[in-house]
């Protein structure tokens, strides 16, 4: 009887692949074995060729629900195999080559188990199975087996072992299996860090009682600690904002179920599907006119028309949400601007003082991750705002050519991520915050080390952003010296463009593509700060086709945080209109900035993000931002309240590659003087941007349009673009990545793949810059 070897690669570990193959082999009367390796799943089967082919095709056509098969092989083998079919011990190859399984939210069966009083896992906060539970966050080595996770030292009880070994059980070979008899222990601490003795089963009810009493809790979730309080308690929310130093940035809410959620929010079919997805993201949803749960909306999401909502991503959070019976604020456990805390000792040091009580448990988190965040435009376009738990770190499918080099892309400074090309696989890390803070730099290094150890990854080349002031780029240079490998700089907006082209399989196409790359800031090839770019991809090259007219960049990054400075810069040529923003400055400040503007600008910017900030300040919405992007969010929210949308557009003419914003500002000032409502002006402004895109694409006679940059996180603008152009042009938006700077690392890899040739240097590409080249 012949023996065949089957090799399956992709997302095939931690998803129940071995148990599925085991059951199928028994049903088909096949002898052999299945095992995990560092390069996927290997199967040996002893049967006739027809049966072996049927077995192989069945595996490919009906894999486990959470699996992704990226590559597969069927071949004759020279090995012998014993009678029967078994799951055999895993092997560790020299090079890891497989996708990493993300954390999976509780499946319906496990959610039912923890609320069924006749189930032995009733109220057990760490119930998991083959289809759900922590994966990436607890993995310390490959292949994925319990011994290679932070549960390695936790022994299963006899009942769990019985489930583990029973082929027909839905926990057969489940690596995270546990129950009350072999439980992961929880620990509740008060403000003095004294542990409170309590029955493990009763902890969710006790936590719910504390929330009811107005307390703030720090609770260890899947990817790190969350800070939780009653979403209807104004005093508790105000206390949380004060202690966390988060004056205005919106909070997300945790709901027990869809019925509770729909009492406060209007949910579309696509939003419903996303909320119930295995990644359990936060989804921005429209707030109803009347909230049935008496939410403190002004405290939760001041001035905004959308609210972030999520369903529980773990059984522990599900039990707490069930016990409390109302929505709760659930925000990352950190000081505002710092990375999420995930280590128990550091959480005790930093979160006690923000929280009144802290709950930890005895399963270590190895890969910290914030909750993923996304929204949908009214026309159903998905916009990822933060790609993290449940979505990171895989990137598949890959639409650009790869060689066998191991390449590290360091990404950008704000909303950072790194990306790794590791042979046949690409990994894009979870959101890693703002690299201007030391804590975020340490979190970046820890995440890179963790993934590198999992994949046995050592870079042969490092890609960085060309900005001379980026700390993340400086760290990339230092790493290049340490690893003795070349470091290559790639222009920021070209990386943005390459990312959206790569996601939409456009890099290898012959037709030209016009890219609208609009964001807050990126270092340009002329030494200025770009951000309102129109880029052309044609004949395997890319160039800047047009850009927003320059205006002075005032005091570097300070302008990014203070919309009043953007407004002052924009209104430099409108001195009579400066009275609109005079109230946002002290006398000393006003005198200083006026003197500054009289001098020739050392640095200028073409940033669309700063233009949006300027309009928000001119309308009196946000003079100084409490968080990055606040002005744009508030302006969008105001536009969404427009009682009678106007389809008159402000003018943004283009001539000689320059998009002139001055007529637009002049017409906005005229509308304001005519006492046009701010809501109408805000609407007309975003409508004008969409009209300008339509006009510019006609100017260049190009039908394929791609969009990247933080400005396109705006759902209203996305809808207006689609309304204007969906029937006339082919529109390409990001799909797996955020349009913000989280996509830069993948864009750097895609750009390098398309335009860099190791043997012949650069190919038609002046914008890649050699920074170091060690032999």
CSV table of C-alpha atoms in Angstrom, one decimal, residues 342-716:
chain,number,residue,atom,x,y,z
A,342,UNK,CA,0.1,43.8,30.0
A,343,UNK,CA,2.6,42.7,32.6
A,344,UNK,CA,1.0,42.1,36.1
A,345,UNK,CA,3.7,43.9,38.1
A,346,UNK,CA,3.8,47.0,35.9
A,347,UNK,CA,0.0,47.1,35.9
A,348,UNK,CA,0.1,47.1,39.7
A,349,UNK,CA,2.7,49.9,39.6
A,350,UNK,CA,1.0,52.2,37.1
A,351,UNK,CA,-2.8,51.4,37.1
A,352,UNK,CA,-3.4,51.4,40.9
A,353,UNK,CA,-4.2,55.1,41.3
A,354,UNK,CA,-6.1,55.2,38.1
A,355,UNK,CA,-8.2,52.2,39.1
A,356,UNK,CA,-9.8,51.5,42.5
A,357,UNK,CA,-9.4,47.7,42.0
A,358,UNK,CA,-7.2,45.5,39.8
A,359,UNK,CA,-7.9,42.0,38.6
A,360,UNK,CA,-5.1,39.8,37.2
A,361,UNK,CA,-4.8,36.1,36.4
A,362,UNK,CA,-2.1,33.5,36.2
A,363,UNK,CA,-1.7,33.3,32.4
A,364,UNK,CA,1.0,35.5,31.1
A,365,UNK,CA,0.5,37.8,28.1
A,366,UNK,CA,3.4,37.6,25.7
A,367,UNK,CA,2.2,39.8,22.9
A,368,UNK,CA,0.4,42.9,24.1
A,369,UNK,CA,-2.3,44.2,21.8
A,370,UNK,CA,-4.9,46.9,21.9
A,371,UNK,CA,-8.4,46.2,20.7
A,372,UNK,CA,-8.8,46.6,17.0
A,373,UNK,CA,-10.9,49.5,15.8
A,374,UNK,CA,-12.8,50.0,12.6
A,375,UNK,CA,-15.8,51.7,11.1
A,376,UNK,CA,-17.9,51.5,7.9
A,377,UNK,CA,-19.0,54.4,5.7
A,378,UNK,CA,-22.7,54.6,4.9
A,379,UNK,CA,-22.0,53.0,1.6
A,380,UNK,CA,-20.4,50.0,3.4
A,381,UNK,CA,-16.7,50.8,2.8
A,382,UNK,CA,-14.7,49.3,5.7
A,383,UNK,CA,-12.1,51.6,7.2
A,384,UNK,CA,-9.7,50.1,9.7
A,385,UNK,CA,-8.6,52.7,12.2
A,386,UNK,CA,-6.4,50.5,14.4
A,387,UNK,CA,-5.2,47.0,13.4
A,388,UNK,CA,-4.4,45.0,16.4
A,389,UNK,CA,-5.9,42.1,18.5
A,390,UNK,CA,-7.6,39.6,16.3
A,391,UNK,CA,-6.4,41.1,13.0
A,392,UNK,CA,-2.6,41.2,13.5
A,393,UNK,CA,0.0,40.0,12.6
A,394,UNK,CA,-0.7,38.2,9.3
A,395,UNK,CA,-1.0,39.8,5.9
A,396,UNK,CA,-2.5,37.5,3.2
A,397,UNK,CA,-3.0,37.3,0.3
A,398,UNK,CA,0.3,38.8,-0.9
A,399,UNK,CA,0.0,40.6,-4.3
A,400,UNK,CA,3.6,41.5,-4.9
A,401,UNK,CA,6.7,39.5,-5.7
A,402,UNK,CA,9.0,38.3,-2.9
A,403,UNK,CA,12.4,36.8,-2.9
A,404,UNK,CA,13.9,34.8,-0.1
A,405,UNK,CA,15.5,37.8,1.6
A,406,UNK,CA,14.5,38.5,5.2
A,407,UNK,CA,13.6,42.2,5.3
A,408,UNK,CA,12.4,44.4,8.1
A,409,UNK,CA,10.4,47.5,7.4
A,410,UNK,CA,10.4,49.9,10.4
A,411,UNK,CA,7.3,51.9,9.4
A,412,UNK,CA,6.5,55.4,10.5
A,413,UNK,CA,6.7,57.4,13.7
A,414,UNK,CA,3.0,58.0,14.5
A,415,UNK,CA,0.5,55.1,14.6
A,416,UNK,CA,3.5,52.9,14.0
A,417,UNK,CA,3.8,49.2,13.0
A,418,UNK,CA,6.7,47.2,11.6
A,419,UNK,CA,6.5,44.6,8.8
A,420,UNK,CA,8.6,41.5,8.2
A,421,UNK,CA,9.1,39.7,4.9
A,422,UNK,CA,10.2,36.2,6.0
A,423,UNK,CA,10.6,34.1,2.9
A,424,UNK,CA,7.1,33.3,1.7
A,425,UNK,CA,5.3,35.1,4.5
A,426,UNK,CA,4.6,38.7,5.4
A,427,UNK,CA,3.8,39.9,8.9
A,428,UNK,CA,2.5,43.3,9.8
A,429,UNK,CA,2.7,44.0,13.5
A,430,UNK,CA,-0.1,45.2,15.8
A,431,UNK,CA,-0.5,48.9,16.3
A,432,UNK,CA,2.5,50.1,18.4
A,433,UNK,CA,1.6,53.8,19.1
A,434,UNK,CA,3.6,56.9,18.8
A,435,UNK,CA,7.4,56.3,18.7
A,436,UNK,CA,8.2,59.7,20.1
A,437,UNK,CA,7.8,58.3,23.7
A,438,UNK,CA,10.4,56.0,25.3
A,439,UNK,CA,7.7,53.6,26.5
A,440,UNK,CA,6.4,53.2,22.9
A,441,UNK,CA,9.9,52.6,21.6
A,442,UNK,CA,10.4,49.9,24.3
A,443,UNK,CA,7.0,48.3,23.3
A,444,UNK,CA,8.1,48.4,19.6
A,445,UNK,CA,11.4,46.7,20.5
A,446,UNK,CA,9.7,44.0,22.6
A,447,UNK,CA,7.1,43.3,19.9
A,448,UNK,CA,9.9,43.0,17.2
A,449,UNK,CA,11.9,40.7,19.5
A,450,UNK,CA,8.9,38.5,20.2
A,451,UNK,CA,8.0,38.0,16.5
A,452,UNK,CA,11.7,37.6,15.5
A,453,UNK,CA,12.1,34.8,18.1
A,454,UNK,CA,8.9,33.1,16.9
A,455,UNK,CA,10.1,33.2,13.3
A,456,UNK,CA,13.8,32.8,13.8
A,457,UNK,CA,14.1,36.1,12.0
A,458,UNK,CA,17.3,38.0,11.4
A,459,UNK,CA,17.0,40.9,8.9
A,460,UNK,CA,19.3,41.0,5.8
A,461,UNK,CA,18.0,44.5,5.0
A,462,UNK,CA,16.1,47.2,6.9
A,463,UNK,CA,13.7,49.8,5.3
A,464,UNK,CA,13.0,53.1,7.1
A,465,UNK,CA,11.1,56.3,6.5
A,466,UNK,CA,13.3,59.1,5.1
A,467,UNK,CA,12.2,61.7,7.8
A,468,UNK,CA,15.5,62.8,9.4
A,469,UNK,CA,13.7,63.4,12.8
A,470,UNK,CA,11.9,60.1,13.1
A,471,UNK,CA,13.1,58.1,16.2
A,472,UNK,CA,11.8,54.9,14.6
A,473,UNK,CA,14.1,55.5,11.6
A,474,UNK,CA,17.0,56.3,13.8
A,475,UNK,CA,16.4,53.0,15.6
A,476,UNK,CA,16.4,51.3,12.2
A,477,UNK,CA,19.8,52.7,11.4
A,478,UNK,CA,21.2,51.6,14.8
A,479,UNK,CA,19.7,48.1,14.2
A,480,UNK,CA,21.4,48.1,10.7
A,481,UNK,CA,24.7,48.8,12.2
A,482,UNK,CA,24.2,46.1,14.9
A,483,UNK,CA,23.1,43.5,12.3
A,484,UNK,CA,25.6,44.6,9.7
A,485,UNK,CA,23.0,45.0,7.0
A,486,UNK,CA,22.0,47.8,4.6
A,487,UNK,CA,19.4,50.4,5.6
A,488,UNK,CA,17.3,52.0,2.9
A,489,UNK,CA,15.2,55.1,3.2
A,490,UNK,CA,11.8,55.2,1.4
A,491,UNK,CA,9.7,58.4,1.0
A,492,UNK,CA,6.7,58.4,3.3
A,493,UNK,CA,3.9,59.1,0.8
A,494,UNK,CA,5.3,56.7,-1.8
A,495,UNK,CA,5.2,54.0,0.9
A,496,UNK,CA,1.5,55.0,1.5
A,497,UNK,CA,0.8,54.7,-2.2
A,498,UNK,CA,2.7,51.4,-2.5
A,499,UNK,CA,0.6,50.0,0.4
A,500,UNK,CA,-2.8,50.6,-1.2
A,501,UNK,CA,-1.5,49.5,-4.6
A,502,UNK,CA,-0.2,46.3,-3.1
A,503,UNK,CA,-3.4,45.6,-1.2
A,504,UNK,CA,-5.4,45.9,-4.4
A,505,UNK,CA,-3.0,43.9,-6.7
A,506,UNK,CA,-2.2,47.0,-8.8
A,507,UNK,CA,1.6,46.9,-8.6
A,508,UNK,CA,2.0,44.6,-11.6
A,509,UNK,CA,-0.7,46.1,-13.7
A,510,UNK,CA,0.0,48.1,-16.8
A,511,UNK,CA,-2.7,50.8,-16.5
A,512,UNK,CA,-1.8,54.0,-14.7
A,513,UNK,CA,-3.2,54.7,-11.3
A,514,UNK,CA,-3.6,58.1,-9.7
A,515,UNK,CA,-3.0,58.1,-5.9
A,516,UNK,CA,-4.5,60.6,-3.5
A,517,UNK,CA,-2.2,60.5,-0.5
A,518,UNK,CA,-3.6,62.9,2.1
A,519,UNK,CA,-2.4,62.9,5.6
A,520,UNK,CA,-0.9,65.1,8.3
A,521,UNK,CA,2.8,65.0,7.6
A,522,UNK,CA,5.5,63.2,5.8
A,523,UNK,CA,9.0,64.3,4.8
A,524,UNK,CA,9.2,65.3,1.2
A,525,UNK,CA,11.9,64.9,-1.4
A,526,UNK,CA,12.3,68.7,-1.5
A,527,UNK,CA,12.8,68.9,2.3
A,528,UNK,CA,9.4,70.3,2.9
A,529,UNK,CA,6.5,68.6,4.8
A,530,UNK,CA,4.2,66.9,2.4
A,531,UNK,CA,0.6,65.7,3.0
A,532,UNK,CA,-1.7,66.8,0.2
A,533,UNK,CA,-0.2,64.7,-2.6
A,534,UNK,CA,-1.5,63.4,-5.9
A,535,UNK,CA,0.9,60.7,-7.1
A,536,UNK,CA,1.0,58.9,-10.4
A,537,UNK,CA,2.0,55.2,-10.8
A,538,UNK,CA,2.7,54.5,-14.4
A,539,UNK,CA,5.1,52.3,-16.4
A,540,UNK,CA,6.6,50.8,-13.3
A,541,UNK,CA,7.5,54.2,-11.8
A,542,UNK,CA,5.9,56.7,-9.5
A,543,UNK,CA,6.1,60.5,-9.3
A,544,UNK,CA,4.5,63.4,-7.6
A,545,UNK,CA,1.9,64.7,-10.1
A,546,UNK,CA,0.3,67.4,-8.1
A,547,UNK,CA,0.1,68.7,-4.5
A,548,UNK,CA,-1.7,71.2,-2.3
A,549,UNK,CA,-0.2,74.6,-2.4
A,550,UNK,CA,2.4,75.1,0.3
A,551,UNK,CA,1.8,77.2,3.4
A,552,UNK,CA,4.1,77.9,6.4
A,553,UNK,CA,4.8,75.0,8.9
A,554,UNK,CA,4.8,76.8,12.2
A,555,UNK,CA,7.1,75.4,14.9
A,556,UNK,CA,7.4,71.9,13.5
A,557,UNK,CA,5.2,69.3,15.3
A,558,UNK,CA,3.6,71.9,17.5
A,559,UNK,CA,1.4,72.7,14.5
A,560,UNK,CA,0.2,69.1,14.3
A,561,UNK,CA,-1.2,69.4,17.9
A,562,UNK,CA,-2.7,72.9,17.7
A,563,UNK,CA,-5.2,73.6,14.9
A,564,UNK,CA,-5.1,77.3,15.8
A,565,UNK,CA,-1.5,77.4,14.3
A,566,UNK,CA,-2.8,75.8,11.0
A,567,UNK,CA,-5.5,78.4,10.9
A,568,UNK,CA,-3.0,81.2,11.6
A,569,UNK,CA,-0.8,79.9,8.8
A,570,UNK,CA,-3.6,79.6,6.3
A,571,UNK,CA,-5.0,83.0,7.2
A,572,UNK,CA,-1.6,84.7,6.7
A,573,UNK,CA,-2.9,85.9,3.3
A,574,UNK,CA,-6.3,86.9,4.8
A,575,UNK,CA,-5.3,89.5,7.5
A,576,UNK,CA,-8.8,90.8,8.0
A,577,UNK,CA,-10.0,87.3,8.8
A,578,UNK,CA,-7.5,86.7,11.5
A,579,UNK,CA,-9.8,88.2,14.0
A,580,UNK,CA,-11.8,85.0,13.8
A,581,UNK,CA,-9.0,83.1,15.6
A,582,UNK,CA,-7.5,86.0,17.7
A,583,UNK,CA,-9.4,84.8,20.8
A,584,UNK,CA,-7.5,81.5,20.8
A,585,UNK,CA,-4.2,83.2,21.6
A,586,UNK,CA,-2.9,85.3,24.5
A,587,UNK,CA,-1.5,88.7,23.7
A,588,UNK,CA,2.1,87.4,24.1
A,589,UNK,CA,1.4,84.4,21.8
A,590,UNK,CA,-0.3,86.6,19.2
A,591,UNK,CA,2.6,89.0,19.0
A,592,UNK,CA,5.2,86.1,18.9
A,593,UNK,CA,3.4,84.3,16.0
A,594,UNK,CA,2.8,87.4,14.0
A,595,UNK,CA,6.5,88.2,14.1
A,596,UNK,CA,7.2,84.6,13.2
A,597,UNK,CA,4.9,84.8,10.1
A,598,UNK,CA,6.6,88.0,8.9
A,599,UNK,CA,9.8,86.0,8.4
A,600,UNK,CA,10.4,83.8,5.4
A,601,UNK,CA,9.1,80.3,6.3
A,602,UNK,CA,12.0,77.8,6.7
A,603,UNK,CA,9.7,74.9,6.3
A,604,UNK,CA,6.5,74.8,4.4
A,605,UNK,CA,3.8,72.1,4.2
A,606,UNK,CA,1.3,70.8,1.7
A,607,UNK,CA,-0.6,68.9,4.3
A,608,UNK,CA,-4.3,68.2,3.7
A,609,UNK,CA,-4.6,67.2,7.4
A,610,UNK,CA,-3.4,70.7,8.5
A,611,UNK,CA,-5.8,72.3,6.1
A,612,UNK,CA,-8.7,70.4,7.7
A,613,UNK,CA,-7.4,71.4,11.1
A,614,UNK,CA,-7.4,75.1,9.9
A,615,UNK,CA,-11.0,74.9,8.8
A,616,UNK,CA,-12.0,73.3,12.1
A,617,UNK,CA,-10.4,76.1,14.0
A,618,UNK,CA,-11.8,78.9,11.8
A,619,UNK,CA,-15.3,77.5,12.5
A,620,UNK,CA,-14.4,77.7,16.2
A,621,UNK,CA,-14.5,73.9,16.8
A,622,UNK,CA,-11.1,72.9,18.0
A,623,UNK,CA,-8.3,75.4,18.6
A,624,UNK,CA,-6.0,73.1,20.5
A,625,UNK,CA,-6.5,69.3,20.1
A,626,UNK,CA,-6.8,67.0,23.1
A,627,UNK,CA,-5.7,64.1,21.0
A,628,UNK,CA,-4.3,63.4,17.5
A,629,UNK,CA,-7.1,63.8,14.8
A,630,UNK,CA,-9.6,65.5,17.1
A,631,UNK,CA,-10.2,68.5,14.9
A,632,UNK,CA,-10.9,66.3,11.9
A,633,UNK,CA,-13.3,64.0,13.9
A,634,UNK,CA,-15.2,67.0,15.3
A,635,UNK,CA,-15.5,68.6,11.9
A,636,UNK,CA,-16.8,65.4,10.3
A,637,UNK,CA,-19.3,65.0,13.2
A,638,UNK,CA,-20.5,68.6,12.6
A,639,UNK,CA,-20.8,67.9,8.9
A,640,UNK,CA,-22.9,64.8,9.6
A,641,UNK,CA,-25.4,67.1,11.5
A,642,UNK,CA,-26.0,69.2,8.4
A,643,UNK,CA,-29.8,69.7,8.1
A,644,UNK,CA,-29.8,70.4,4.4
A,645,UNK,CA,-26.7,69.0,2.6
A,646,UNK,CA,-25.5,71.5,0.0
A,647,UNK,CA,-24.2,70.4,-3.4
A,648,UNK,CA,-22.5,73.7,-4.1
A,649,UNK,CA,-18.8,73.2,-3.9
A,650,UNK,CA,-16.0,75.5,-2.8
A,651,UNK,CA,-13.3,75.9,-5.4
A,652,UNK,CA,-10.0,74.0,-5.3
A,653,UNK,CA,-8.5,74.7,-8.7
A,654,UNK,CA,-5.5,72.9,-10.1
A,655,UNK,CA,-2.9,74.5,-12.3
A,656,UNK,CA,0.7,73.5,-13.1
A,657,UNK,CA,0.5,70.7,-10.6
A,658,UNK,CA,-0.6,73.0,-7.7
A,659,UNK,CA,-3.9,72.6,-6.0
A,660,UNK,CA,-4.8,76.1,-4.8
A,661,UNK,CA,-6.6,76.2,-1.4
A,662,UNK,CA,-7.0,80.0,-1.3
A,663,UNK,CA,-10.3,80.2,-3.2
A,664,UNK,CA,-11.7,77.5,-0.9
A,665,UNK,CA,-10.8,79.5,2.2
A,666,UNK,CA,-12.0,82.7,0.7
A,667,UNK,CA,-15.4,81.1,0.0
A,668,UNK,CA,-15.6,79.5,3.5
A,669,UNK,CA,-15.0,83.0,5.0
A,670,UNK,CA,-17.7,84.4,2.9
A,671,UNK,CA,-20.2,81.8,4.0
A,672,UNK,CA,-19.3,82.4,7.6
A,673,UNK,CA,-19.8,86.2,7.2
A,674,UNK,CA,-23.2,85.4,5.7
A,675,UNK,CA,-24.0,83.5,8.9
A,676,UNK,CA,-24.2,80.1,7.1
A,677,UNK,CA,-24.5,77.4,9.8
A,678,UNK,CA,-21.2,75.7,10.7
A,679,UNK,CA,-22.8,72.3,9.9
A,680,UNK,CA,-23.5,73.5,6.3
A,681,UNK,CA,-20.0,74.9,5.9
A,682,UNK,CA,-18.4,71.7,7.2
A,683,UNK,CA,-20.5,69.6,4.8
A,684,UNK,CA,-19.7,71.8,1.9
A,685,UNK,CA,-16.0,71.6,2.8
A,686,UNK,CA,-15.9,67.7,2.6
A,687,UNK,CA,-18.1,67.7,-0.5
A,688,UNK,CA,-15.6,70.1,-2.1
A,689,UNK,CA,-12.7,67.8,-1.4
A,690,UNK,CA,-14.6,64.9,-3.1
A,691,UNK,CA,-15.4,67.2,-6.1
A,692,UNK,CA,-11.8,68.2,-6.3
A,693,UNK,CA,-10.8,64.6,-6.5
A,694,UNK,CA,-13.2,64.1,-9.3
A,695,UNK,CA,-11.9,67.2,-11.1
A,696,UNK,CA,-8.2,66.2,-10.6
A,697,UNK,CA,-8.8,62.7,-12.0
A,698,UNK,CA,-10.4,64.2,-15.0
A,699,UNK,CA,-7.5,66.6,-15.4
A,700,UNK,CA,-5.1,63.7,-15.7
A,701,UNK,CA,-7.5,61.5,-17.7
A,702,UNK,CA,-7.0,58.6,-15.3
A,703,UNK,CA,-9.8,56.2,-14.4
A,704,UNK,CA,-8.1,54.2,-11.6
A,705,UNK,CA,-7.9,56.1,-8.3
A,706,UNK,CA,-6.3,54.8,-5.1
A,707,UNK,CA,-6.6,56.5,-1.6
A,708,UNK,CA,-4.3,56.3,1.4
A,709,UNK,CA,-3.3,58.5,4.3
A,710,UNK,CA,-5.0,59.4,7.6
A,711,UNK,CA,-7.5,61.8,5.9
A,712,UNK,CA,-9.2,58.8,4.4
A,713,UNK,CA,-10.2,57.6,7.8
A,714,UNK,CA,-13.1,60.0,7.3
A,715,UNK,CA,-16.2,58.0,6.6
A,716,UNK,CA,-18.1,61.0,5.3
